[in-house]
PDB file of C-alpha atoms and ligand atoms in Angstrom:
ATOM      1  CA  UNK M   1       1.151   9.495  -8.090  1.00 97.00           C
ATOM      2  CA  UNK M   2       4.658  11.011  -9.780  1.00 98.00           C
ATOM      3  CA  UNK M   3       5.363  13.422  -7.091  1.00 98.00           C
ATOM      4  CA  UNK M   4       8.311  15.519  -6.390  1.00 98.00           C
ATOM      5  CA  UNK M   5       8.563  16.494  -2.795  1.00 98.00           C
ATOM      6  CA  UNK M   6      10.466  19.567  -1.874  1.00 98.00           C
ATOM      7  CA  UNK M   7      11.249  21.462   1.601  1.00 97.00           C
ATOM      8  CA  UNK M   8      13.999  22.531   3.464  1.00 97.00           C
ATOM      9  CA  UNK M   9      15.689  20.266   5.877  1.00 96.00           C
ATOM     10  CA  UNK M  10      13.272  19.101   8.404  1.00 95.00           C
ATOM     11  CA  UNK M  11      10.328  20.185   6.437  1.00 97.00           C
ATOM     12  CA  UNK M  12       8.462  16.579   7.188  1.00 96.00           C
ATOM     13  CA  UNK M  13       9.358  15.305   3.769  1.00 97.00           C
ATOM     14  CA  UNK M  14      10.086  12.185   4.736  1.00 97.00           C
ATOM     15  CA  UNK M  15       7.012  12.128   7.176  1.00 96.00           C
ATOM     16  CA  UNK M  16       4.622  13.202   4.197  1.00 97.00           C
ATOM     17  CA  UNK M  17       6.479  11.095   1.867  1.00 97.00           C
ATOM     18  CA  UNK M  18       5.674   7.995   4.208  1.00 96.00           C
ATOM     19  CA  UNK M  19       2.215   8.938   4.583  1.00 96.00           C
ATOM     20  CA  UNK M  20       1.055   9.306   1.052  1.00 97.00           C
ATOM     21  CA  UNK M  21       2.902   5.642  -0.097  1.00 96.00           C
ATOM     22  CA  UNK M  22      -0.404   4.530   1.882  1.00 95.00           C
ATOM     23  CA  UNK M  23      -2.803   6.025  -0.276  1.00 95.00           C
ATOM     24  CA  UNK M  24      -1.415   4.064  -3.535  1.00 93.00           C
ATOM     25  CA  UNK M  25       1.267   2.106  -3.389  1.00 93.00           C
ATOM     26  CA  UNK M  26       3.911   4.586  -4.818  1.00 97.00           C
ATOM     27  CA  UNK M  27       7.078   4.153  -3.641  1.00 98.00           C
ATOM     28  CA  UNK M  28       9.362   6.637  -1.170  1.00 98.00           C
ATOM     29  CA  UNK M  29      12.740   7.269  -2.767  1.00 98.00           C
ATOM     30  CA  UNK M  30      14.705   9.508  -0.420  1.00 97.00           C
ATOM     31  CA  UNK M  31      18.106   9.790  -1.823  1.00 97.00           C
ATOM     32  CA  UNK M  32      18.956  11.023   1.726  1.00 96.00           C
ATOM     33  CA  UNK M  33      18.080   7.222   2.915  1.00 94.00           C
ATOM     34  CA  UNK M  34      20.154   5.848  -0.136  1.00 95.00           C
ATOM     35  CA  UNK M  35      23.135   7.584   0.787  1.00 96.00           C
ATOM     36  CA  UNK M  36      22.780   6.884   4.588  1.00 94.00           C
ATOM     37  CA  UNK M  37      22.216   2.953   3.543  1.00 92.00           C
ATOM     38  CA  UNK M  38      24.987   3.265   1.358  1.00 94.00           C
ATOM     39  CA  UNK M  39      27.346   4.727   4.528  1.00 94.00           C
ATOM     40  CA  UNK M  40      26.558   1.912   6.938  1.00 93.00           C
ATOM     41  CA  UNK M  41      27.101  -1.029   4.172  1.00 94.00           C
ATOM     42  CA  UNK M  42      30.608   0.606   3.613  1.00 96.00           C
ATOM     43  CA  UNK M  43      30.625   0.629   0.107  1.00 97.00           C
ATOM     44  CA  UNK M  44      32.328   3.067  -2.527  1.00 96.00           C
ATOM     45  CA  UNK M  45      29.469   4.964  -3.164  1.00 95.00           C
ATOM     46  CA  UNK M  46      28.504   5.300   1.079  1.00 96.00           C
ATOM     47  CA  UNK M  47      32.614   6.207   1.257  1.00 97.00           C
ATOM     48  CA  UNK M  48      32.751   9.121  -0.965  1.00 96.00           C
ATOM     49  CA  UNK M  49      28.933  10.377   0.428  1.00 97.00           C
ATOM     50  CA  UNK M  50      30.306  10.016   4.004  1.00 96.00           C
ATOM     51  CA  UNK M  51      32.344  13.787   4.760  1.00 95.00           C
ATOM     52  CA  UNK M  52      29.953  15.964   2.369  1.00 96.00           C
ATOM     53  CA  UNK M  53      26.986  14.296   4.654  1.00 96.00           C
ATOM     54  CA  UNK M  54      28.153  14.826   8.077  1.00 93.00           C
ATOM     55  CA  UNK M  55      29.089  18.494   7.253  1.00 93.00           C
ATOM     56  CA  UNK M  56      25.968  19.250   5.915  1.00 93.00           C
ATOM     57  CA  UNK M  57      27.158  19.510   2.211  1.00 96.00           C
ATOM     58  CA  UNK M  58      25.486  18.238  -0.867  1.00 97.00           C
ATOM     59  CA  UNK M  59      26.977  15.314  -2.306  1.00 97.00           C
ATOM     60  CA  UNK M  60      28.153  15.761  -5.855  1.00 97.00           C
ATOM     61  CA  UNK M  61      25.306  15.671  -8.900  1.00 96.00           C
ATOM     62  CA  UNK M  62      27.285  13.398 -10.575  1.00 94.00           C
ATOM     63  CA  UNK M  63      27.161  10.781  -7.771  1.00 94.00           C
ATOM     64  CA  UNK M  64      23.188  11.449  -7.187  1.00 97.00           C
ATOM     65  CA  UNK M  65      21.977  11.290 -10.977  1.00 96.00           C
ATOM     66  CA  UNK M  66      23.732   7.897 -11.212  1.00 93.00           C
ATOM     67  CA  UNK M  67      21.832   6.637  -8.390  1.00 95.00           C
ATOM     68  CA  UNK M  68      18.615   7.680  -9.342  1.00 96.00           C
ATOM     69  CA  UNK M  69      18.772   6.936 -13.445  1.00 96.00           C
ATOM     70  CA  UNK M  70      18.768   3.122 -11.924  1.00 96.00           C
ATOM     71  CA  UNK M  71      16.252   3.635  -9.488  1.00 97.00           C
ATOM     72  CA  UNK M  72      13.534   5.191 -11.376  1.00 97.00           C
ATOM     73  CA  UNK M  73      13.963   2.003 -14.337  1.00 96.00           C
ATOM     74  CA  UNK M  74      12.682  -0.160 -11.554  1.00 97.00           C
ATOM     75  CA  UNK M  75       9.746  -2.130 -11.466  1.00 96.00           C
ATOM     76  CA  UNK M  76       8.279  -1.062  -8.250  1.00 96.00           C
ATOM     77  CA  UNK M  77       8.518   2.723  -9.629  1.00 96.00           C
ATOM     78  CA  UNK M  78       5.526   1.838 -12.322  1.00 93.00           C
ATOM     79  CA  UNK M  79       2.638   2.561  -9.937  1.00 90.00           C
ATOM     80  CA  UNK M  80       4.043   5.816  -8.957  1.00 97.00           C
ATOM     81  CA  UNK M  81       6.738   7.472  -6.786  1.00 98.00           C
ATOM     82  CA  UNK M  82       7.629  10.426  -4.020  1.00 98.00           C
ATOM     83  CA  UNK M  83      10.800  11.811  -4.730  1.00 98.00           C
ATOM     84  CA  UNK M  84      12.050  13.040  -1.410  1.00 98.00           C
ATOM     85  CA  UNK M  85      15.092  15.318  -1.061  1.00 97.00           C
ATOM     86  CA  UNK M  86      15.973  14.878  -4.954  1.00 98.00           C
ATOM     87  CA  UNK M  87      16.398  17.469  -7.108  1.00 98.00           C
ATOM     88  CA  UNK M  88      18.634  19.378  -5.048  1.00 98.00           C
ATOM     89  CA  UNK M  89      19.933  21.548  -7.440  1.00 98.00           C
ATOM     90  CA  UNK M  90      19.161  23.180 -10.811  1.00 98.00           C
ATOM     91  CA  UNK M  91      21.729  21.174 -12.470  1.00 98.00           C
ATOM     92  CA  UNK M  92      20.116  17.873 -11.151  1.00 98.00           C
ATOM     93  CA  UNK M  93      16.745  19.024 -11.744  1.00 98.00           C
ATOM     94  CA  UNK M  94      17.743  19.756 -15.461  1.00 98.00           C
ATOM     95  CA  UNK M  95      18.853  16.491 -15.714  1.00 98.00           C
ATOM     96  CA  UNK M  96      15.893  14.675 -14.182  1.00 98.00           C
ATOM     97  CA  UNK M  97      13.961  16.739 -16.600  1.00 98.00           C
ATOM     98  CA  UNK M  98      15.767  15.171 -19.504  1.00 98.00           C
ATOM     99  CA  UNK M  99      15.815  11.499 -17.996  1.00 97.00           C
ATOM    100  CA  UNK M 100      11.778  11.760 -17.694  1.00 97.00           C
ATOM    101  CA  UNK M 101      11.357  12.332 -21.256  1.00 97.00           C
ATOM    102  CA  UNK M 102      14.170   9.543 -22.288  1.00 96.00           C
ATOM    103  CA  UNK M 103      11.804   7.240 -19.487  1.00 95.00           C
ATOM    104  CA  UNK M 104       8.437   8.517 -20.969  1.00 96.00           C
ATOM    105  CA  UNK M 105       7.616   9.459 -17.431  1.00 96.00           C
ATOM    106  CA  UNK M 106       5.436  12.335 -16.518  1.00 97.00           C
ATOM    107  CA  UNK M 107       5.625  14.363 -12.935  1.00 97.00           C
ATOM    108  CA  UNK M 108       1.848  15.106 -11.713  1.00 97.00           C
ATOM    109  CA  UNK M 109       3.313  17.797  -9.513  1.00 98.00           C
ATOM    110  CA  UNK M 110       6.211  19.495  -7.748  1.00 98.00           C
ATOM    111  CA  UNK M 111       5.087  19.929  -4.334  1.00 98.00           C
ATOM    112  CA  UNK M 112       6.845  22.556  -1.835  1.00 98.00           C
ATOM    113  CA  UNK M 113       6.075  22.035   1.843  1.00 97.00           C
ATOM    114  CA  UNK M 114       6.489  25.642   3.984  1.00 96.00           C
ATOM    115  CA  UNK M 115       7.555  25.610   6.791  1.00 94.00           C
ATOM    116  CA  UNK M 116       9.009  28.528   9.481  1.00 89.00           C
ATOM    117  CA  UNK M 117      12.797  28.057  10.213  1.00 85.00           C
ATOM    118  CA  UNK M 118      12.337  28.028  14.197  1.00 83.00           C
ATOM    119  CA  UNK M 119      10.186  25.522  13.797  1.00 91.00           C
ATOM    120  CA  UNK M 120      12.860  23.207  11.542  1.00 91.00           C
ATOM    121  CA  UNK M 121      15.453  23.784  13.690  1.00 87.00           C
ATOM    122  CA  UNK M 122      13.918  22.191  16.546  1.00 89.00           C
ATOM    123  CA  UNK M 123      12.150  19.655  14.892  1.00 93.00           C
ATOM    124  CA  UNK M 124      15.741  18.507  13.980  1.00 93.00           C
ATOM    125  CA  UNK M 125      17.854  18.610  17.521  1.00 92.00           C
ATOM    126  CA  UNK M 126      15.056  16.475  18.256  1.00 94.00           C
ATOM    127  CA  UNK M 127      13.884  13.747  15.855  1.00 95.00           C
ATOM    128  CA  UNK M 128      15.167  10.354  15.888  1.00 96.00           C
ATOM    129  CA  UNK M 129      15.421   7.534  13.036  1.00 95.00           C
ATOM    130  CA  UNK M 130      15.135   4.113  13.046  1.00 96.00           C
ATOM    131  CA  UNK M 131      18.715   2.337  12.743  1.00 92.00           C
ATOM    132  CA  UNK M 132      17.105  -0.504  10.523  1.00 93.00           C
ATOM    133  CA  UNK M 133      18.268   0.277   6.748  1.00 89.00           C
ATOM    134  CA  UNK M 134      14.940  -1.629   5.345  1.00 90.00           C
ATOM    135  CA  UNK M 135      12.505   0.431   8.344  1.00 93.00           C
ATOM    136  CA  UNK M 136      14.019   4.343   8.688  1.00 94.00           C
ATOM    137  CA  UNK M 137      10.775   4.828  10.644  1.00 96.00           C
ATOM    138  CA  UNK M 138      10.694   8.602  11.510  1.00 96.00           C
ATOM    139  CA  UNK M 139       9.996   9.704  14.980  1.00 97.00           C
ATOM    140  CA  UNK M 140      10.559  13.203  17.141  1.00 96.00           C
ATOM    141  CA  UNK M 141      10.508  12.970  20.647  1.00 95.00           C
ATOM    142  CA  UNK M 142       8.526  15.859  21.337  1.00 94.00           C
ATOM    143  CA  UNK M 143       5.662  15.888  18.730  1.00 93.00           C
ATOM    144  CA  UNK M 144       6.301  12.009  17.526  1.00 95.00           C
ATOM    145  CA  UNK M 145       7.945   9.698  19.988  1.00 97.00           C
ATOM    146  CA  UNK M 146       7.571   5.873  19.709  1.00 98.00           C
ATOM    147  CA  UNK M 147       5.610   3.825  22.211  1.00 98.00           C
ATOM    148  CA  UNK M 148       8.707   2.218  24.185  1.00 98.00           C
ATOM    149  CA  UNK M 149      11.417   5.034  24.675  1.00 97.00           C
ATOM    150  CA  UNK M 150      14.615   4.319  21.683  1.00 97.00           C
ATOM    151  CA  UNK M 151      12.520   1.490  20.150  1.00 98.00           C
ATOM    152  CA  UNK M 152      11.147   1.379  16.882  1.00 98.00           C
ATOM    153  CA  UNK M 153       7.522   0.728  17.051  1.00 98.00           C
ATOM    154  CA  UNK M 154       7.217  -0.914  13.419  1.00 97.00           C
ATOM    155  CA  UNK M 155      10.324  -3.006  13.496  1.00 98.00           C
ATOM    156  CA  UNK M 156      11.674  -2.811  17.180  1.00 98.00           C
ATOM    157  CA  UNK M 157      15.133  -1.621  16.038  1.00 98.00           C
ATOM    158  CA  UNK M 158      16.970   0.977  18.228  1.00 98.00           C
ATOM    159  CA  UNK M 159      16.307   4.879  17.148  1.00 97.00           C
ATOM    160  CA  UNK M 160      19.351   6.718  17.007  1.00 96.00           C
ATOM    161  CA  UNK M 161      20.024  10.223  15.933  1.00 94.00           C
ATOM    162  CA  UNK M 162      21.622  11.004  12.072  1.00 92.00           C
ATOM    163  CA  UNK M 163      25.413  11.430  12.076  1.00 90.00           C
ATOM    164  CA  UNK M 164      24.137  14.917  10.367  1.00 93.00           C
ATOM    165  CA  UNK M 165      22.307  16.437  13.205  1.00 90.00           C
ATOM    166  CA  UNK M 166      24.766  18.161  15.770  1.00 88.00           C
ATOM    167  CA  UNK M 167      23.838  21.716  15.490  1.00 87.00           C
ATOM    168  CA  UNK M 168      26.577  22.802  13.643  1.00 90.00           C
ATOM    169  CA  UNK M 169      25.495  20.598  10.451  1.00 92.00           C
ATOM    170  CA  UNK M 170      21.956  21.520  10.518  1.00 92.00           C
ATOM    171  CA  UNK M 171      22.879  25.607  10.402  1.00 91.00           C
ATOM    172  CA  UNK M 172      25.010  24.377   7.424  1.00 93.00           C
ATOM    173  CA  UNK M 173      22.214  22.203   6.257  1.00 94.00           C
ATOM    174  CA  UNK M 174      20.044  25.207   5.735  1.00 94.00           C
ATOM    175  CA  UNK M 175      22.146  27.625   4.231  1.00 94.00           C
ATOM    176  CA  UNK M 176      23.006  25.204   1.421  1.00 96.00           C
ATOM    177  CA  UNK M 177      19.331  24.542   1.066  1.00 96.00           C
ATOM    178  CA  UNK M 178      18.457  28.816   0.772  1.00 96.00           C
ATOM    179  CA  UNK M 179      21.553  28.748  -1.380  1.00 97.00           C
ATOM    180  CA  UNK M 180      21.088  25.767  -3.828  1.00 97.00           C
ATOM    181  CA  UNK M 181      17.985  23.866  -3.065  1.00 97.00           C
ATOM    182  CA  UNK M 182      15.503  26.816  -2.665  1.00 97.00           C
ATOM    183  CA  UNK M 183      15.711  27.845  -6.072  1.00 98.00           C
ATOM    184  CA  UNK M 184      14.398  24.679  -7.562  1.00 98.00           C
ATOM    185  CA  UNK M 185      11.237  24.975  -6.413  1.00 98.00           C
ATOM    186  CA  UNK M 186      11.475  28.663  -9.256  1.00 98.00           C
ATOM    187  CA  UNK M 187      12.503  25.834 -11.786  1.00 98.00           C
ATOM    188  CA  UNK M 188       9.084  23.856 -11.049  1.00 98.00           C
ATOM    189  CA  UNK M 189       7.444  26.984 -11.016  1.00 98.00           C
ATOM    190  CA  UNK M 190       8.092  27.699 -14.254  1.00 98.00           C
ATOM    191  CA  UNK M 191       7.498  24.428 -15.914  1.00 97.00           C
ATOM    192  CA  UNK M 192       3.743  25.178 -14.382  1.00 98.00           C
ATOM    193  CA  UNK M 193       4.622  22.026 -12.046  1.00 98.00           C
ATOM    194  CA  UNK M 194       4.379  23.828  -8.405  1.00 98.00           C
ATOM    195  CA  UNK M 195       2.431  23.688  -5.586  1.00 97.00           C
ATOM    196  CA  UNK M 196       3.589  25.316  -2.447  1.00 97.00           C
ATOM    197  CA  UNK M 197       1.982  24.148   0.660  1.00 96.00           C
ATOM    198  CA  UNK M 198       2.043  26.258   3.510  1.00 92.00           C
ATOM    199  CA  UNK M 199       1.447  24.576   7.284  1.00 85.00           C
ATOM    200  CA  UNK M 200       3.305  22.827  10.213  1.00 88.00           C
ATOM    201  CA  UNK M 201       1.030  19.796  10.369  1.00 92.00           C
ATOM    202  CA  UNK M 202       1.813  16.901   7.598  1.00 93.00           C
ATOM    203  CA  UNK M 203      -2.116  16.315   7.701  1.00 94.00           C
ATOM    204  CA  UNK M 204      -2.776  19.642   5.982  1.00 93.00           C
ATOM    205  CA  UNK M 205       0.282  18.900   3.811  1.00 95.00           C
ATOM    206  CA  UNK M 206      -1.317  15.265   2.373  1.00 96.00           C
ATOM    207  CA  UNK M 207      -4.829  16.527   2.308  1.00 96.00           C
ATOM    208  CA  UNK M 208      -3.532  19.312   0.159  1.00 94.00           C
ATOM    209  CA  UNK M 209      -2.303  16.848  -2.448  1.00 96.00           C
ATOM    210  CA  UNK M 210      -5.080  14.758  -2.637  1.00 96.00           C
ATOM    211  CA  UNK M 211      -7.404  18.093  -3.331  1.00 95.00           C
ATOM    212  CA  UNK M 212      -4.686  18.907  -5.783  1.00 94.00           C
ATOM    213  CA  UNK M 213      -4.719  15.198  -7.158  1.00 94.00           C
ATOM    214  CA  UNK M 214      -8.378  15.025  -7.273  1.00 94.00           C
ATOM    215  CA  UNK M 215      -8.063  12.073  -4.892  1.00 93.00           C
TER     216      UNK M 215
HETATM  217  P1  AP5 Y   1      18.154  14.209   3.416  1.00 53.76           P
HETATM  218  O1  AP5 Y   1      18.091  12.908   4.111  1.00 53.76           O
HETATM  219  O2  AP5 Y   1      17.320  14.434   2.214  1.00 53.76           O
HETATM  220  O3  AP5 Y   1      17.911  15.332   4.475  1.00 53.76           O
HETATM  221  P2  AP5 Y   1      17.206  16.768   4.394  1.00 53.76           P
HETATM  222  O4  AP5 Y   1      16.755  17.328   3.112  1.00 53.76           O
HETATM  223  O5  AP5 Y   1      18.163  17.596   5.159  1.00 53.76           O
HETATM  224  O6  AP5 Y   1      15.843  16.547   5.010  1.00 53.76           O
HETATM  225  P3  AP5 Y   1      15.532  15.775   6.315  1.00 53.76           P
HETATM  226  O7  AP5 Y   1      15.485  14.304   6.063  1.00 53.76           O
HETATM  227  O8  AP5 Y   1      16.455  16.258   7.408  1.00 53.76           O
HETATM  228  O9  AP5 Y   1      14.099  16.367   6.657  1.00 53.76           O
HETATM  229  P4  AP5 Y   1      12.662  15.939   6.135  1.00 53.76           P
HETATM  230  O10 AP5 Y   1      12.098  17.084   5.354  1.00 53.76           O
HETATM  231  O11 AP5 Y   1      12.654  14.591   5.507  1.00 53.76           O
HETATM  232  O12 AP5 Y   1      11.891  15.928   7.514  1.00 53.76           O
HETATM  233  P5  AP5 Y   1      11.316  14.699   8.397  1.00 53.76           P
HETATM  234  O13 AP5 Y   1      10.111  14.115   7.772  1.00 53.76           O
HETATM  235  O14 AP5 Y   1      12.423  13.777   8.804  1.00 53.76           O
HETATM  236  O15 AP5 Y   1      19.655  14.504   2.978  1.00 53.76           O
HETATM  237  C1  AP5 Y   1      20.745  14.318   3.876  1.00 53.76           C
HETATM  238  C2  AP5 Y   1      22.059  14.611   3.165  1.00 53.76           C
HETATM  239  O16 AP5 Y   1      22.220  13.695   2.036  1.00 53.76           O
HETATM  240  C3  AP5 Y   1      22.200  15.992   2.525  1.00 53.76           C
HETATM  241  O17 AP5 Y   1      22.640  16.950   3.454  1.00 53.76           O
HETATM  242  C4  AP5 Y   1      23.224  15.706   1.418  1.00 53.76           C
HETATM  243  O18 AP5 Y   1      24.528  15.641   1.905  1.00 53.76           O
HETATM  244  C5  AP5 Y   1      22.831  14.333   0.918  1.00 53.76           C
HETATM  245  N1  AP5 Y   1      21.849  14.353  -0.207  1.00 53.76           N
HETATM  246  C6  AP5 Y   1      20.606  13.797  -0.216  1.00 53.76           C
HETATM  247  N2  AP5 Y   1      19.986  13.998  -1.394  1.00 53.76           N
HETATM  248  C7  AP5 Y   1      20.876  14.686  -2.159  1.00 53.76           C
HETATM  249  C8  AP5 Y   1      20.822  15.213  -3.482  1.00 53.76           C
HETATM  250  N3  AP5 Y   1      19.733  15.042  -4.243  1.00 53.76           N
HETATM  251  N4  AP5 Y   1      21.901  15.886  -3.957  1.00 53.76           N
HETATM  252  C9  AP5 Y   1      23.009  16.051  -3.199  1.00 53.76           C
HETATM  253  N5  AP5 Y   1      23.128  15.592  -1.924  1.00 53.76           N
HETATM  254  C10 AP5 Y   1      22.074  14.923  -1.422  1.00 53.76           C
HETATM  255  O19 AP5 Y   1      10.817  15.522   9.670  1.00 53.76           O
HETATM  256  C11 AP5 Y   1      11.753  16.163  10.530  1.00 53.76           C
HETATM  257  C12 AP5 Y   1      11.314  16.012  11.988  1.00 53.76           C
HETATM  258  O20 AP5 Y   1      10.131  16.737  12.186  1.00 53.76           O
HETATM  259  C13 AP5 Y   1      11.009  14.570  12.432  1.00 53.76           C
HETATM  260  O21 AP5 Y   1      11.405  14.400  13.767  1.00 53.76           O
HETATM  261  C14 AP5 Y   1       9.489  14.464  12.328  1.00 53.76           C
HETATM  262  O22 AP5 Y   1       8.957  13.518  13.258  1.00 53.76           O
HETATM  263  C15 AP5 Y   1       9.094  15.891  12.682  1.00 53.76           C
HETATM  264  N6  AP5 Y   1       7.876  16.274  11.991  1.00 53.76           N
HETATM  265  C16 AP5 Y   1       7.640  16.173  10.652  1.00 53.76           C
HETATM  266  N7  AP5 Y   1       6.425  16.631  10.362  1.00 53.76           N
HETATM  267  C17 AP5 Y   1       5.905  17.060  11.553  1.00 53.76           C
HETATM  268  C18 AP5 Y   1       4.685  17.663  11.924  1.00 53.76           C
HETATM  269  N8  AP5 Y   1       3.727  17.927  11.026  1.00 53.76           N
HETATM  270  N9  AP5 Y   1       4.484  17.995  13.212  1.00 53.76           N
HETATM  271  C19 AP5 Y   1       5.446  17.752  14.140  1.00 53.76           C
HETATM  272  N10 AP5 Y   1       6.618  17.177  13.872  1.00 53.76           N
HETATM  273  C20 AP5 Y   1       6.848  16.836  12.581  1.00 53.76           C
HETATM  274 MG1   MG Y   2      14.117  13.112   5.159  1.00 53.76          MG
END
């Protein structure tokens, strides 16, 4: 599946995301994870992400379509893909649009995951992530905690919380997102591309895109 996954902050893309790489094979591409990866290793790219992250900023388009014109060319993209977190803006969904077309790639779907902002906000004080840069197993330690308290149950790496989750980020997090994230999912909308999925539980949420799918 060619699947664009959209959602405020804390929507479960990630979750979803993680889930529906089981059904096929597609790959996750969270540009979110990049960046993170990209922090921790130190390099230019992780040094310039670093202060628009931890406020709770977007990271300039410039920096993101560079990223992702490489990542889509590679070979584990051919049997399909989840993009998680990316487009983030009209200017980078534009773009994508045009890169598609120069790739001879087409999107089965835009898919836009509802949910109610009490609910994100506490889904985010609480969930934790794994540390490991190859695992970034998602857990919540109300609704999704791992086995052993702080351990990874897939790798066994410490979980930690994101530099990008004290509650001053994440109320910055989600005005940016009603400000210039929200109004891509308008863009899909047009291009006949979106499906808005309404529903706390990430079951609903994959089930919903297999009906759509035909799965
Ligand atoms: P990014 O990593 O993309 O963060 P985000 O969009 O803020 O989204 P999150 O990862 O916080 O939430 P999610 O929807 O993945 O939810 P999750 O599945 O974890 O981006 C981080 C930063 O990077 C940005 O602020 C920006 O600076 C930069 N960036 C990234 N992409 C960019 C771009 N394209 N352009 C510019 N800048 C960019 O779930 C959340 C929690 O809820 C978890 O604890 C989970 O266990 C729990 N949960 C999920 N589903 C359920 C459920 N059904 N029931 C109960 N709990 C659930
Ligand atoms: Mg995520």
């Amino acid at each position: 599946m060619k699947l664009i996954l959209l959602g405020a902050p804390g929507a479960g893309k990630g979750t979803v995301a993680k889930q529906l790489t089981k059904i096929d094979g597609s790959v996750q591409i969270s540009t979110g994870d990049i960046l993170r990866g990209a922090v921790r290793a130190g390099t230019d790219l992780g040094k310039e992400a670093d202060g628009y992250m931890t406020r709770g900023d977007l990271v300039p388009d410039s920096l993101i379509m560079g990223i992702m014109e490489e990542r889509l060319q590679e070979d584990d993209c051919k049997s399909g893909f989840l993009l998680d977190g990316f487009p983030r803006t009209i200017p980078q969904a534009e773009e994508l649009t045009v890169l598609l077309e120069k790739l001879g790639i087409k999107l089965d779907m835009a898919v836009n995951i509802d949910v109610p902002r009490d609910v994100i906000f506490d889904r985010l004080c609480t969930r934790r992530t794994c540390e490991n840069p190859d695992c970034q197993e998602i857990y919540n330690i109300k609704s999704m905690p791992p086995k052993k308290e702080g351990i990874c149950d897939k790798c066994g790496s410490p979980i930690v919380q994101r530099a990008d989750e004290t509650e001053e980020a994440i109320g910055h997090r989600l005005d940016t997102y009603n400000e210039k994230t929200a109004p891509v999912a308008g863009f899909y909308e047009k291009a006949g591309l979106l499906k808005t999925i309404t529903g706390t539980s990430s079951d609903i949420v994959v089930a919903g895109v297999k009906k759509e799918l035909g799965i």
